[in-house]
Tab-separated table of C-alpha atoms and ligand atoms in Angstrom:
chain	number	residue	atom	x	y	z
A	1	MET	CA	115.805	96.182	123.718
A	2	THR	CA	119.044	98.030	123.217
A	3	ASP	CA	120.886	96.843	126.320
A	4	PRO	CA	123.877	94.808	125.255
A	5	ALA	CA	123.412	91.165	125.983
A	6	HIS	CA	125.957	89.801	128.381
A	7	PRO	CA	126.559	86.173	129.308
A	8	GLY	CA	126.061	87.238	132.934
A	9	ALA	CA	122.372	87.642	132.125
A	10	PHE	CA	122.181	83.920	131.300
A	11	PRO	CA	122.441	80.848	133.535
A	12	ALA	CA	125.981	79.447	133.786
A	13	ASP	CA	124.976	76.276	131.928
A	14	PHE	CA	123.247	78.165	129.103
A	15	VAL	CA	124.040	76.424	125.805
A	16	TRP	CA	125.629	78.721	123.201
A	17	GLY	CA	125.607	77.460	119.657
A	18	VAL	CA	125.262	77.982	115.945
A	19	ALA	CA	123.094	76.098	113.461
A	20	THR	CA	123.178	74.893	109.857
A	21	ALA	CA	121.206	72.442	107.706
A	22	ALA	CA	122.411	69.734	105.328
A	23	TYR	CA	121.058	70.872	101.971
A	24	GLN	CA	122.108	74.446	102.636
A	25	ILE	CA	125.812	73.692	103.176
A	26	GLU	CA	126.867	70.169	102.199
A	27	GLY	CA	126.906	70.083	98.395
A	28	ALA	CA	128.140	66.668	97.157
A	29	ALA	CA	124.610	66.076	95.965
A	30	GLN	CA	125.499	62.966	94.010
A	31	THR	CA	128.306	61.625	96.140
A	32	ASP	CA	128.590	58.330	98.036
A	33	GLY	CA	125.168	57.049	97.080
A	34	ARG	CA	123.024	60.065	98.013
A	35	SER	CA	119.710	60.019	96.151
A	36	PRO	CA	117.897	63.181	94.982
A	37	SER	CA	115.769	65.064	97.479
A	38	ILE	CA	112.778	67.253	96.738
A	39	TRP	CA	115.102	70.285	96.875
A	40	ASP	CA	117.313	68.869	94.110
A	41	THR	CA	114.232	68.463	91.955
A	42	PHE	CA	112.741	71.821	92.892
A	43	SER	CA	116.045	73.603	92.129
A	44	ARG	CA	116.391	71.826	88.815
A	45	ASN	CA	112.857	72.765	87.845
A	46	GLY	CA	113.348	76.499	88.307
A	47	GLY	CA	112.007	76.892	91.847
A	48	VAL	CA	115.099	78.802	92.994
A	49	VAL	CA	116.307	82.271	92.012
A	50	GLU	CA	118.903	82.420	89.227
A	51	GLY	CA	118.778	78.655	88.810
A	52	HIS	CA	120.807	78.101	91.996
A	53	SER	CA	120.889	74.690	93.666
A	54	GLY	CA	122.565	72.941	96.572
A	55	ASP	CA	124.769	70.853	94.242
A	56	VAL	CA	127.952	72.392	95.644
A	57	ALA	CA	126.765	74.867	98.302
A	58	CYS	CA	129.611	75.373	100.839
A	59	ASP	CA	131.120	72.011	99.927
A	60	HIS	CA	130.908	71.205	103.617
A	61	TYR	CA	130.781	67.489	102.795
A	62	HIS	CA	134.442	67.708	101.775
A	63	ARG	CA	135.523	70.604	103.982
A	64	PHE	CA	133.880	69.702	107.260
A	65	PRO	CA	137.139	69.436	109.257
A	66	GLU	CA	137.864	73.083	108.458
A	67	ASP	CA	134.314	74.028	109.427
A	68	LEU	CA	134.582	72.112	112.703
A	69	ASP	CA	137.823	74.002	113.371
A	70	LEU	CA	135.884	77.233	112.863
A	71	LEU	CA	133.374	76.067	115.459
A	72	GLN	CA	136.189	75.350	117.876
A	73	TRP	CA	137.729	78.763	117.232
A	74	LEU	CA	134.337	80.356	117.898
A	75	GLY	CA	134.122	78.514	121.184
A	76	VAL	CA	130.519	77.313	120.875
A	77	ASP	CA	129.179	74.779	123.363
A	78	ALA	CA	126.963	73.150	120.752
A	79	TYR	CA	126.471	72.793	117.019
A	80	ARG	CA	123.087	72.092	115.459
A	81	PHE	CA	123.234	70.452	112.028
A	82	SER	CA	120.873	68.256	110.066
A	83	ILE	CA	121.150	64.801	108.580
A	84	ALA	CA	120.306	64.473	104.895
A	85	TRP	CA	117.757	61.674	104.757
A	86	PRO	CA	118.552	60.889	101.051
A	87	ARG	CA	122.216	60.557	101.959
A	88	VAL	CA	121.754	58.010	104.728
A	89	GLN	CA	118.673	56.203	103.426
A	90	PRO	CA	118.619	56.826	99.665
A	91	ALA	CA	115.646	54.545	99.023
A	92	GLY	CA	113.580	56.184	101.774
A	93	ARG	CA	113.286	52.818	103.506
A	94	GLY	CA	115.413	49.942	104.701
A	95	ALA	CA	119.005	49.700	105.870
A	96	LEU	CA	121.220	52.785	106.040
A	97	ASN	CA	123.761	53.559	103.339
A	98	PRO	CA	127.087	53.013	105.163
A	99	ARG	CA	128.925	55.753	103.244
A	100	GLY	CA	126.179	58.265	104.025
A	101	ILE	CA	125.957	57.612	107.753
A	102	ASP	CA	129.728	57.416	107.971
A	103	PHE	CA	129.941	61.100	107.066
A	104	TYR	CA	127.775	62.068	110.050
A	105	ASP	CA	129.674	59.634	112.240
A	106	ARG	CA	132.838	61.586	111.457
A	107	VAL	CA	131.119	64.930	112.020
A	108	VAL	CA	129.869	63.774	115.420
A	109	ASP	CA	133.268	62.436	116.438
A	110	GLY	CA	134.960	65.583	115.132
A	111	LEU	CA	132.676	67.712	117.274
A	112	LEU	CA	133.284	65.617	120.384
A	113	GLU	CA	137.048	65.764	119.837
A	114	ARG	CA	136.703	69.538	119.868
A	115	GLY	CA	134.555	69.548	123.002
A	116	ILE	CA	131.362	70.560	121.162
A	117	GLN	CA	127.935	68.998	121.771
A	118	PRO	CA	126.317	67.606	118.604
A	119	TRP	CA	122.642	68.579	118.186
A	120	VAL	CA	120.970	66.779	115.302
A	121	SER	CA	117.929	67.809	113.272
A	122	LEU	CA	116.576	64.678	111.641
A	123	TYR	CA	114.493	66.504	109.051
A	124	HIS	CA	115.431	69.880	107.652
A	125	TRP	CA	113.367	69.726	104.451
A	126	ASP	CA	115.268	67.350	102.165
A	127	LEU	CA	112.710	64.594	101.714
A	128	PRO	CA	113.993	61.803	99.458
A	129	GLN	CA	112.354	62.449	96.085
A	130	ILE	CA	111.323	58.809	95.981
A	131	LEU	CA	109.041	59.438	98.976
A	132	GLU	CA	107.548	62.533	97.364
A	133	ASP	CA	106.835	60.393	94.306
A	134	ALA	CA	104.941	58.072	96.632
A	135	GLY	CA	102.787	60.972	97.892
A	136	GLY	CA	105.130	63.066	100.063
A	137	TRP	CA	104.051	64.540	103.389
A	138	PRO	CA	100.333	64.535	102.468
A	139	ALA	CA	100.619	60.715	102.509
A	140	ARG	CA	100.378	59.109	105.953
A	141	GLU	CA	102.983	56.512	105.062
A	142	THR	CA	105.691	59.194	104.990
A	143	ALA	CA	105.380	59.604	108.764
A	144	PHE	CA	106.104	55.897	109.244
A	145	ARG	CA	109.041	56.071	106.852
A	146	PHE	CA	110.425	58.970	108.903
A	147	ALA	CA	110.125	57.032	112.162
A	148	GLU	CA	112.044	54.122	110.649
A	149	TYR	CA	114.755	56.442	109.346
A	150	ALA	CA	114.948	58.234	112.716
A	151	SER	CA	115.378	54.932	114.585
A	152	LEU	CA	118.183	53.810	112.309
A	153	VAL	CA	120.023	57.113	112.659
A	154	TYR	CA	119.558	56.917	116.421
A	155	ASP	CA	121.048	53.415	116.419
A	156	ALA	CA	124.111	54.783	114.644
A	157	LEU	CA	124.653	58.052	116.523
A	158	GLY	CA	122.500	57.913	119.649
A	159	ASP	CA	125.401	57.159	121.959
A	160	ARG	CA	127.071	60.498	121.128
A	161	VAL	CA	124.405	63.066	120.214
A	162	THR	CA	123.249	65.543	122.868
A	163	GLY	CA	119.958	66.798	121.442
A	164	TRP	CA	117.586	65.318	118.858
A	165	ILE	CA	115.241	67.560	116.886
A	166	THR	CA	112.710	65.546	114.924
A	167	ILE	CA	111.232	67.993	112.401
A	168	ASN	CA	112.417	71.504	111.623
A	169	GLU	CA	109.556	73.973	111.135
A	170	PRO	CA	106.567	71.822	110.200
A	171	TRP	CA	104.763	75.015	109.114
A	172	CYS	CA	107.286	75.600	106.318
A	173	VAL	CA	107.283	71.917	105.390
A	174	SER	CA	103.543	71.897	104.898
A	175	PHE	CA	102.292	75.367	104.017
A	176	LEU	CA	105.272	76.663	102.024
A	177	GLY	CA	105.890	73.309	100.354
A	178	TYR	CA	102.335	72.206	99.593
A	179	ALA	CA	100.108	75.343	99.649
A	180	ALA	CA	102.192	78.362	98.606
A	181	GLY	CA	104.484	76.160	96.542
A	182	VAL	CA	107.473	78.438	97.162
A	183	HIS	CA	109.421	75.624	98.795
A	184	ALA	CA	109.943	72.099	97.529
A	185	PRO	CA	108.057	70.182	96.331
A	186	GLY	CA	106.291	73.283	95.003
A	187	ARG	CA	102.743	71.954	95.177
A	188	GLN	CA	99.790	74.318	95.513
A	189	GLU	CA	97.073	72.182	97.039
A	190	ASP	CA	95.502	73.477	100.226
A	191	VAL	CA	94.071	70.171	101.341
A	192	ALA	CA	97.435	68.490	100.815
A	193	ALA	CA	99.093	71.164	102.984
A	194	VAL	CA	96.756	70.503	105.901
A	195	ARG	CA	97.409	66.782	105.616
A	196	ALA	CA	101.159	67.438	105.346
A	197	ALA	CA	101.075	69.455	108.560
A	198	HIS	CA	99.441	66.554	110.372
A	199	HIS	CA	101.793	63.966	108.972
A	200	ALA	CA	104.862	66.038	109.840
A	201	LEU	CA	103.534	66.183	113.399
A	202	LEU	CA	102.716	62.472	113.321
A	203	ALA	CA	106.245	61.780	112.077
A	204	HIS	CA	107.506	63.640	115.139
A	205	GLY	CA	105.214	61.633	117.433
A	206	LEU	CA	106.151	58.278	115.916
A	207	ALA	CA	109.858	59.117	116.075
A	208	VAL	CA	109.575	60.170	119.724
A	209	GLU	CA	107.858	56.859	120.487
A	210	ALA	CA	110.540	54.869	118.653
A	211	LEU	CA	113.512	56.751	120.131
A	212	ARG	CA	112.063	56.711	123.650
A	213	ALA	CA	111.837	52.929	123.388
A	214	LYS	CA	115.581	52.985	122.755
A	215	GLY	CA	116.198	55.139	125.821
A	216	ALA	CA	116.541	58.601	124.230
A	217	ALA	CA	116.350	61.335	126.842
A	218	SER	CA	116.721	64.558	124.881
A	219	LEU	CA	114.018	64.770	122.232
A	220	GLY	CA	112.300	67.818	120.826
A	221	ILE	CA	110.765	69.454	117.770
A	222	THR	CA	111.513	72.864	116.286
A	223	THR	CA	108.639	75.182	115.446
A	224	ASN	CA	109.002	78.551	113.739
A	225	LEU	CA	106.984	80.998	115.756
A	226	TYR	CA	106.059	84.584	114.971
A	227	HIS	CA	104.917	87.406	117.152
A	228	VAL	CA	101.541	88.201	115.604
A	229	MET	CA	99.934	91.603	116.125
A	230	ALA	CA	96.628	92.943	114.839
A	231	ALA	CA	97.092	96.092	112.744
A	232	SER	CA	94.333	97.859	114.671
A	233	ASP	CA	91.844	97.120	117.420
A	234	SER	CA	89.051	96.631	114.923
A	235	GLU	CA	87.255	93.319	115.322
A	236	ALA	CA	88.134	92.339	111.747
A	237	ASP	CA	91.862	92.928	112.234
A	238	ILE	CA	91.912	91.163	115.588
A	239	ASP	CA	90.227	88.181	113.980
A	240	ALA	CA	92.690	88.197	111.074
A	241	ALA	CA	95.556	88.139	113.600
A	242	ARG	CA	93.873	85.283	115.469
A	243	ARG	CA	93.707	83.258	112.250
A	244	VAL	CA	97.332	83.861	111.294
A	245	ASP	CA	98.494	83.074	114.838
A	246	GLY	CA	96.350	79.930	114.658
A	247	LEU	CA	97.816	78.631	111.433
A	248	GLN	CA	101.402	79.698	112.080
A	249	ASN	CA	101.825	79.053	115.804
A	250	ARG	CA	98.979	77.227	117.548
A	251	LEU	CA	98.313	74.593	114.856
A	252	PHE	CA	101.703	73.150	115.866
A	253	LEU	CA	102.115	74.144	119.515
A	254	ASP	CA	98.739	72.837	120.666
A	255	PRO	CA	99.075	69.260	119.344
A	256	VAL	CA	102.656	68.952	120.604
A	257	LEU	CA	102.177	70.570	124.012
A	258	ARG	CA	98.465	69.854	124.659
A	259	GLY	CA	97.707	66.837	122.501
A	260	ALA	CA	94.857	68.601	120.649
A	261	TYR	CA	94.332	70.783	117.604
A	262	PRO	CA	92.975	74.267	118.391
A	263	ALA	CA	89.206	74.227	117.767
A	264	ASP	CA	89.137	77.661	116.129
A	265	VAL	CA	91.791	76.661	113.583
A	266	ILE	CA	89.903	73.469	112.723
A	267	GLU	CA	86.888	75.698	112.173
A	268	ASP	CA	88.884	78.172	110.023
A	269	LEU	CA	90.055	75.267	107.887
A	270	SER	CA	86.670	73.553	107.645
A	271	ALA	CA	86.122	74.527	104.019
A	272	VAL	CA	89.472	72.952	103.152
A	273	SER	CA	89.627	69.848	105.310
A	274	ASP	CA	87.421	67.856	107.658
A	275	PHE	CA	90.532	66.542	109.435
A	276	GLY	CA	89.421	63.039	108.514
A	277	HIS	CA	93.095	62.221	108.049
A	278	VAL	CA	93.589	62.374	111.839
A	279	HIS	CA	93.342	58.828	113.180
A	280	ASP	CA	92.494	57.725	116.699
A	281	GLY	CA	95.631	57.775	118.776
A	282	ASP	CA	97.549	60.226	116.569
A	283	LEU	CA	97.217	63.132	118.967
A	284	GLU	CA	98.341	61.024	121.927
A	285	LEU	CA	101.510	60.218	120.011
A	286	ILE	CA	102.042	63.824	118.902
A	287	GLY	CA	101.374	65.137	122.403
A	288	ALA	CA	103.666	62.694	124.207
A	289	PRO	CA	106.079	64.486	126.544
A	290	ILE	CA	109.190	65.955	124.942
A	291	ASP	CA	112.368	67.054	126.672
A	292	PHE	CA	112.598	70.444	125.008
A	293	LEU	CA	110.837	72.694	122.548
A	294	GLY	CA	112.933	74.309	119.820
A	295	ILE	CA	111.827	77.749	118.703
A	296	ASN	CA	113.067	79.471	115.560
A	297	TYR	CA	112.333	83.174	115.602
A	298	TYR	CA	113.083	85.770	112.951
A	299	SER	CA	110.316	88.330	112.747
A	300	ARG	CA	106.813	89.511	113.524
A	301	TYR	CA	103.600	89.819	111.555
A	302	THR	CA	101.257	92.781	111.689
A	303	VAL	CA	97.997	91.481	110.311
A	304	ALA	CA	94.872	93.141	108.970
A	305	ALA	CA	91.682	91.902	107.344
A	306	ALA	CA	91.681	92.626	103.626
A	307	SER	CA	88.389	94.449	103.990
A	308	SER	CA	89.920	96.974	106.390
A	309	ASP	CA	93.144	97.346	104.465
A	310	ASN	CA	94.186	100.713	103.193
A	311	GLY	CA	96.305	99.229	100.473
A	312	GLN	CA	99.594	99.443	102.330
A	313	THR	CA	100.618	95.816	102.500
A	314	ASP	CA	103.965	94.211	102.927
A	315	ALA	CA	103.846	91.125	100.761
A	316	ALA	CA	107.484	90.403	101.575
A	317	SER	CA	106.738	89.492	105.194
A	318	ALA	CA	108.569	86.435	106.361
A	319	LYS	CA	109.210	83.332	104.317
A	320	ALA	CA	105.646	83.656	103.085
A	321	GLY	CA	107.107	86.133	100.628
A	322	ALA	CA	109.808	83.770	99.456
A	323	HIS	CA	111.200	84.111	95.965
A	324	GLY	CA	108.588	83.419	93.343
A	325	ALA	CA	105.641	83.640	95.737
A	326	ARG	CA	102.473	83.793	93.732
A	327	ARG	CA	100.209	82.293	96.293
A	328	ALA	CA	99.955	82.904	100.021
A	329	PRO	CA	100.282	80.021	102.465
A	330	TRP	CA	97.340	81.236	104.561
A	331	VAL	CA	95.076	78.344	103.779
A	332	GLY	CA	91.470	79.045	104.725
A	333	SER	CA	92.187	82.761	105.271
A	334	ALA	CA	92.533	84.311	101.840
A	335	ASP	CA	91.497	87.681	103.221
A	336	VAL	CA	94.427	88.357	105.556
A	337	VAL	CA	96.989	90.976	104.602
A	338	PHE	CA	100.279	92.000	106.132
A	339	ARG	CA	101.128	95.547	107.054
A	340	SER	CA	104.445	97.183	107.588
A	341	SER	CA	104.984	98.374	111.161
A	342	GLY	CA	107.723	100.722	110.040
A	343	LEU	CA	110.429	98.676	111.766
A	344	PRO	CA	113.817	98.262	110.059
A	345	LEU	CA	114.046	95.408	107.569
A	346	THR	CA	116.679	92.741	106.993
A	347	ALA	CA	117.772	91.778	103.473
A	348	MET	CA	114.888	89.270	103.484
A	349	GLY	CA	112.432	92.129	103.912
A	350	TRP	CA	111.684	90.799	107.399
A	351	GLU	CA	110.944	93.340	110.128
A	352	VAL	CA	113.416	93.411	112.998
A	353	ASP	CA	111.412	93.017	116.192
A	354	SER	CA	113.562	91.667	119.000
A	355	ASP	CA	110.873	92.309	121.582
A	356	GLY	CA	108.699	89.915	119.584
A	357	LEU	CA	111.090	87.139	120.590
A	358	ARG	CA	110.635	88.015	124.255
A	359	GLN	CA	106.870	87.947	123.753
A	360	VAL	CA	106.971	84.585	121.963
A	361	LEU	CA	109.108	82.982	124.673
A	362	VAL	CA	107.018	84.367	127.513
A	363	ARG	CA	103.827	83.367	125.756
A	364	VAL	CA	104.919	79.764	125.341
A	365	ALA	CA	106.032	79.650	128.972
A	366	ARG	CA	102.761	81.130	130.278
A	367	GLU	CA	100.136	79.650	127.987
A	368	TYR	CA	101.539	76.165	127.649
A	369	ASP	CA	102.859	73.605	130.068
A	370	ALA	CA	106.131	73.918	128.180
A	371	PRO	CA	109.264	71.856	128.592
A	372	PRO	CA	112.650	73.635	128.583
A	373	ILE	CA	113.033	75.844	125.528
A	374	TYR	CA	115.953	76.351	123.160
A	375	VAL	CA	116.070	79.048	120.517
A	376	THR	CA	117.208	76.699	117.776
A	377	GLU	CA	117.546	79.481	115.155
A	378	ASN	CA	117.770	83.249	115.168
A	379	GLY	CA	119.793	85.511	112.919
A	380	ALA	CA	119.619	87.836	109.957
A	381	ALA	CA	120.599	88.340	106.317
A	382	TYR	CA	122.204	91.637	105.376
A	383	PRO	CA	123.942	92.803	102.200
A	384	ASP	CA	127.452	92.194	103.546
A	385	VAL	CA	130.342	93.877	101.798
A	386	LEU	CA	133.781	92.295	101.802
A	387	ARG	CA	136.331	95.142	102.064
A	388	ASP	CA	140.051	94.411	102.353
A	389	GLY	CA	139.244	90.957	103.636
A	390	HIS	CA	136.857	92.255	106.331
A	391	ILE	CA	133.103	92.281	106.685
A	392	ASP	CA	131.925	94.854	109.136
A	393	ASP	CA	128.404	93.483	109.615
A	394	ARG	CA	127.279	95.719	112.426
A	395	ASP	CA	123.601	95.342	111.478
A	396	ARG	CA	123.867	91.603	112.158
A	397	ILE	CA	125.641	92.222	115.471
A	398	ALA	CA	122.902	94.644	116.476
A	399	TYR	CA	120.250	92.126	115.438
A	400	VAL	CA	121.731	89.265	117.460
A	401	ASN	CA	122.553	91.500	120.395
A	402	GLY	CA	118.992	92.785	120.535
A	403	HIS	CA	117.535	89.299	120.329
A	404	LEU	CA	119.861	88.010	123.048
A	405	ALA	CA	118.743	90.855	125.265
A	406	ALA	CA	115.183	89.703	124.527
A	407	CYS	CA	116.154	86.163	125.582
A	408	ALA	CA	117.603	87.469	128.838
A	409	ALA	CA	114.430	89.474	129.465
A	410	ALA	CA	112.268	86.396	128.794
A	411	ILE	CA	114.318	84.351	131.259
A	412	ALA	CA	113.853	87.104	133.850
A	413	GLU	CA	110.101	86.834	133.203
A	414	GLY	CA	110.105	83.103	133.852
A	415	ALA	CA	110.727	81.454	130.477
A	416	ASP	CA	112.787	78.294	130.946
A	417	LEU	CA	115.167	79.099	128.089
A	418	ARG	CA	118.247	76.887	128.134
A	419	GLY	CA	120.176	77.795	124.997
A	420	TYR	CA	120.545	79.822	121.797
A	421	PHE	CA	121.697	78.689	118.350
A	422	LEU	CA	122.599	81.507	115.990
A	423	TRP	CA	121.577	81.023	112.356
A	424	SER	CA	123.989	80.519	110.741
A	425	LEU	CA	127.623	79.461	110.981
A	426	LEU	CA	128.197	79.981	107.244
A	427	ASP	CA	126.621	81.905	104.409
A	428	ASN	CA	124.626	79.222	102.626
A	429	PHE	CA	121.889	78.205	100.209
A	430	GLU	CA	118.879	80.182	101.441
A	431	TRP	CA	116.199	77.961	99.864
A	432	SER	CA	114.250	79.707	97.117
A	433	TRP	CA	116.593	82.723	97.417
A	434	GLY	CA	119.609	80.577	96.560
A	435	TYR	CA	122.934	82.228	97.382
A	436	THR	CA	121.538	85.754	97.092
A	437	ARG	CA	120.891	86.061	100.819
A	438	ARG	CA	123.700	85.705	103.382
A	439	PHE	CA	122.903	84.654	106.957
A	440	GLY	CA	126.403	83.523	108.007
A	441	ILE	CA	128.628	84.942	110.698
A	442	VAL	CA	131.341	83.474	108.468
A	443	HIS	CA	131.454	84.727	104.872
A	444	VAL	CA	131.761	82.133	102.117
A	445	ASP	CA	133.275	83.008	98.753
A	446	TYR	CA	131.397	80.487	96.617
A	447	ALA	CA	133.978	80.653	93.803
A	448	THR	CA	136.921	79.700	96.010
A	449	GLN	CA	135.148	78.268	99.087
A	450	VAL	CA	137.284	80.537	101.248
A	451	ARG	CA	135.706	81.164	104.666
A	452	THR	CA	136.192	84.575	106.278
A	453	PRO	CA	134.803	85.252	109.742
A	454	LYS	CA	132.761	88.449	109.756
A	455	ALA	CA	132.879	91.005	112.564
A	456	SER	CA	129.792	89.249	113.972
A	457	ALA	CA	131.765	86.018	114.367
A	458	ARG	CA	134.449	87.813	116.406
A	459	TRP	CA	131.776	89.549	118.442
A	460	TYR	CA	129.876	86.308	119.156
A	461	ARG	CA	133.142	84.577	120.045
A	462	GLN	CA	133.969	87.264	122.585
A	463	LEU	CA	130.478	87.215	123.992
A	464	MET	CA	130.583	83.455	124.516
A	465	ALA	CA	134.010	83.695	126.097
A	466	GLY	CA	132.532	86.159	128.575
A	467	ASP	CA	134.965	88.943	127.635
B	501	FCB	C1	114.469	79.071	108.657
B	501	FCB	C2	115.089	77.778	108.161
B	501	FCB	C3	116.578	77.879	107.933
B	501	FCB	C4	116.959	79.193	107.292
B	501	FCB	C5	116.383	80.338	108.072
B	501	FCB	C6	116.769	81.691	107.541
B	501	FCB	O1	113.116	79.075	108.329
B	501	FCB	O2	114.853	76.750	109.083
B	501	FCB	O3	116.964	76.776	107.174
B	501	FCB	O4	116.556	79.212	105.988
B	501	FCB	O5	114.999	80.245	108.087
């Protein structure tokens, strides 16, 4: 996968974009009536490295016109951002807060004025704390609250938004938030995680039903998929890989694209949950047709059974190894371990495997009756160095270039891939890693809030311009 990606390898109407998320960039945590989210609480309670929080972040809430100008300079077709639920519906129910929704109204209009399609993620992890206090995602009611919130946001912005993503990465929401406890709300309760996964999916299904009734025609969900390999061809390792693939990928893909949970995963989880929380009709809602599937891809897993492990494990694999991880998210599979494949690592400790993206895209296209696909996130953190006002982030360029070549290869193999959103526009608050990991193609000096495009931004700009 070393061939340089070229726009010529993509359909003419391929959507080129970048992505961000509210809590990671907005700051203004207590402004204009925003209520606390679970990430405010989690940050305050020591869940994040060095005591960092999203209180100020990139101050995008106040500087968004400058950031929209950056998008215009880049020449993206589309910008994916998320709406902060506690900003627009601080009580987690009822009428929208006019000052909160007004902010997004201005962002949407600002994008349209600059000829950029707005793509909205309705949930990128900042649950109003008041709803966590009422039970959070393990409580069924949260799914209904989400559908109400989604409908109200659609009423306000639906006439101008191009793509609607219901939930970002339900795996992280449930297993990192409620089993591993490395993401907010930091709970470590396996049964709650399995319920949370279902209710995040149900929230998606209920929102699709509500928005469809209002005429929405571009609805999807974003899953974070991994290319999962067995460390050897031993039966034990192959089974360990099956279980990790089940929990990470199929537990979400199957309900959304087939309207059913995978039987083997239900079986793997039987000691934890009897799935009694799944009501009649839920899977019909969750499996209702969507207009696109969003895929976030960063890395691969090489999985072994603990029994066959030679001791060489890579605990840092993926977000599972997030800051402060004491407990793995692999509910029902305590005996899986992760091996290094010897591939280069990003600053997250994630292995760079661009061909894994090709495999993921082709797999979804072949094994599922999939709608059009968008890569809604892909990118990398590296230890960028600012020298004389320049950041020569060639590792990031190589990463994105390799993954775009993988996208082109997947399209050539029949995947109906329609667009690519690079993560991320700006350096930002990387969840439990705070500001210690930089994913931006634009550098942010957090002391001055000065934005400096990195070499990768100039490279991406040229690529999109077809130069
Ligand atoms: C994804 C998240 C995104 C960002 C990237 C690096 O899991 O959706 O917010 O943190 O990872």
